[in-house]
Amino acid sequence: MIATDRRDEGITDRWELVMTGCPIERVPGAADQWRLTTDSAVPQWKILTVEPVARERTYWISRRRGLEYPSVEDMLN
């Protein structure tokens, strides 16, 4: 997922997300058969887990020109 604003300078945030859930279930009593989950009050496929695993933030001097602010590590070296 990427979030940004329309300004030339500013910040771009990127998140890597992991989503889990299951839209299908085994057919009871049948080997190797599956069906869409529809017989519960809250279908299983709607029960999703979303976990952010990483975030990357970029600070821009000018997005149009591809100029990023230097990282702290770059400024210390």
Backbone as a ProteinNet text record, in pm:
[ID]
protein_1_A
[PRIMARY]
MIATDRRDEGITDRWELVMTGCPIERVPGAADQWRLTTDSAVPQWKILTVEPVARERTYWISRRRGLEYPSVEDMLN
[TERTIARY]
83.4	0	89	55.1	133.9	41.9	85.9	12	101.9	46.9	124.3	29.6	85	3.1	33.3	-36.4	-18.3	92	151.3	252.1	383.1	461.6	591.1	686.7	689.7	768.6	672.8	724	635.9	689.3	597.9	634.8	558.7	626.2	561.2	583	473.6	481.4	445	522	493	486.2	379.2	364.4	357.4	427.6	411.4	311.4	201.3	96.6	83.6	46.5	15.1	-132.1	-213.1	-354.7	-383.3	-461.6	-499.4	-650.6	-704.3	-846.7	-873.8	-992.7	-1021.5	-1164.5	-1185.1	-1320.4	-1383.5	-1308	-1361.3	-1346.1	-1422.7	-1413.6	-1433.4	-1387.6	-1406.9	-1554.5	-1601.7	-1738.1	-1738.1	-1821.1	-1821.5	-1855.9	-1777.9	-1803.3	-1757.5	-1701.1	-1655.8	-1504	-1437.5	-1292.9	-1261.4	-1167.1	-1118.2	-1226	-1326	-1425.4	-1429.9	-1446	-1446.9	-1568.8	-1610.5	-1721.8	-1696	-1765.9	-1757.5	-1820	-1762.3	-1814.1	-1932.1	-2053.1	-2171.2	-2271.4	-2250	-2354	-2337.3	-2252.9	-2240	-2285.6	-2316.1	-2362.4	-2254.9	-2129.6	-2017	-1931.2	-1942.4	-1863.7	-1714.7	-1649.9	-1508.2	-1423	-1461.3	-1377.4	-1378.8	-1475.5	-1476.2	-1389.5	-1351.5	-1266.2	-1122.2	-1071.9	-936	-846.7	-723.6	-622.3	-529.4	-507.3	-414.6	-303	-181.4	-67	36.9	70.5	181.4	313	395.7	524.1	642.6	623.6	733.1	676.5	744.1	706.2	831.1	820.5	930.5	878.7	950.5	908.5	1014.6	969.3	1058.5	1020.6	1119	1098	1150.6	1068.1	1103.7	1138.8	1247.5	1275.2	1192	1195.7	1113.5	1087.6	961.7	925.6	945.7	903.8	914.9	1059.2	1151.9	1292.6	1362.3	1290.3	1348.9	1449	1432.7	1527	1471.2	1536.2	1497.3	1588.4	1535.6	1622.7	1718.1	1843	1936.2	1895.7	1926.6	1896.6	1994.6	1961.9	2050.8	2183.9	2177	2300.9	2389.8	2329.1	2406.7	2469.6	2397.9	2452.6	2564.9	2563.2	2667.8	2794	2784.4	2903.8	2975.2
-115.3	0	123.1	222.6	345.9	463.2	553.3	676	794.1	892.3	1011.1	1129.7	1248.9	1366.5	1418.6	1519.4	1570.7	1675.7	1712.3	1817.9	1764.8	1854	1814.7	1772.8	1849.8	1808.2	1735.5	1667.3	1596.9	1459.3	1369	1236.2	1130.1	1019.7	900.4	788	725.8	610.6	485.7	378.9	248	146.3	68.2	-40.1	-170.7	-269.6	-406.1	-470.5	-523.7	-582.2	-731.1	-805.4	-946.4	-961.2	-1013.6	-1035	-1184.5	-1228.5	-1368.5	-1380.5	-1487.3	-1514.4	-1629.3	-1683.3	-1797.4	-1789.9	-1777.3	-1769.9	-1906	-2014.3	-2148.3	-2236.4	-2345.7	-2443	-2582.6	-2680.9	-2819.9	-2855.9	-2939.7	-2992.1	-3105.1	-3094.2	-3198.8	-3336.1	-3436.1	-3572.6	-3604.1	-3509.5	-3533.4	-3512.3	-3606.4	-3594.9	-3505.9	-3417	-3332.8	-3245.7	-3202.5	-3110.3	-2984.1	-2870.9	-2741.1	-2662.8	-2564.3	-2476.2	-2337.5	-2238.6	-2103.7	-2101.8	-2027.1	-2016.5	-1919.8	-1972.7	-1886.4	-1920.8	-2027.1	-2073.3	-2026	-1929.2	-1876.5	-1731.1	-1680.5	-1541.9	-1444.4	-1475.2	-1394.4	-1486.6	-1478.3	-1568.7	-1562.1	-1677.2	-1686.4	-1592.7	-1574.6	-1492.1	-1346.4	-1304.1	-1166.6	-1149	-1259.7	-1251.2	-1250.2	-1131.3	-1115.1	-1059.1	-1095.4	-1038.2	-957.7	-833.3	-748.6	-708.4	-745.2	-715.9	-637.3	-516.7	-446.1	-511.4	-544	-608	-514.9	-410.1	-315.7	-183	-74.6	56.2	128	192.3	270.2	410.5	509.8	649.2	723.1	797.9	878.5	1024.9	1108.5	1252.6	1315.9	1399.8	1455.9	1604.6	1642	1782.2	1818.9	1733.4	1750.5	1613	1572.8	1444.7	1449.1	1560.1	1571.3	1556.3	1609.2	1600.4	1479.3	1400.6	1280.5	1310.6	1424	1464.1	1429.7	1334.6	1295.6	1364.1	1387.5	1430.8	1317.4	1347.2	1238.3	1171.1	1042.9	970	1011.6	982.4	1013.4	941.1	814.9	738.7	805.4	858	925.5	1053.9	1126.1	1251.1	1227.6	1112.8	1082.5	1028.3	979.2	921.8	1024.2
0	0	0	-80.3	-88.2	-59.9	27.6	57.3	27.4	-40.6	-75.8	-87.5	-97.3	-122.1	-262.2	-306.4	-443.4	-454.3	-343.5	-347.4	-405.9	-460.9	-517.8	-406.9	-297.1	-181.9	-88.4	9.4	101.8	134.4	166	213.7	135.2	107.3	53.3	152.8	196.3	285.4	207.7	228	169.1	280.2	279	375.9	300.9	351.8	303.8	398.7	344.6	425.6	397.8	499.3	484.2	520.8	426.9	450.2	450.2	547.6	552.9	564.2	514.3	517.9	422.3	425.9	340.8	288.7	157.1	101.8	76.2	102	74.8	197.9	201.3	309.2	251.9	324.9	282.6	291.7	200.7	206.2	308.3	414	517.4	458.4	493.7	449.9	308.8	238.1	100.4	93.1	33.3	16.9	-103.6	-87.2	-196.2	-260.4	-186	-239.5	-153.4	-220.7	-154	-200.9	-120.8	-158	-100.7	-156.3	-102	36.4	125.3	261.6	261.1	280.7	279.3	387.3	461.9	553.7	698.1	722	857.5	860	978.5	992.3	945.7	974.5	926.5	841.6	708.6	623.8	656.2	653.9	687.7	602.1	475.2	387.4	429.2	510.9	558.2	682.5	745	862.9	813.8	790.5	739.6	849	844.7	930.8	842.2	876.9	802	897.6	863.3	947.8	868.7	914.7	849.3	890.5	792.7	824.5	802.7	724.7	702	654.9	691.3	641.3	593.6	479.5	423.8	400.1	450.3	434	352.9	252.3	169.4	185.8	217.7	227.5	99.7	37.9	-91.9	-83.7	-152.8	-181.7	-303.9	-406.8	-526.8	-587.6	-589.2	-650.4	-801.4	-863.5	-1010	-1057	-980.8	-1019.7	-959.3	-877.9	-817.3	-708.5	-638.1	-533.2	-395.7	-329.4	-194.3	-94	27.8	135.5	166.1	198.8	231.5	362.4	373.9	496.9	605	728	840.9	822.8	776.7	755.5	650.8	542.5	438.8	492.6	578.3	631.6	730.3	802.4	899.1	835	713	645.4	563.9
[MASK]
+++++++++++++++++++++++++++++++++++++++++++++++++++++++++++++++++++++++++++++

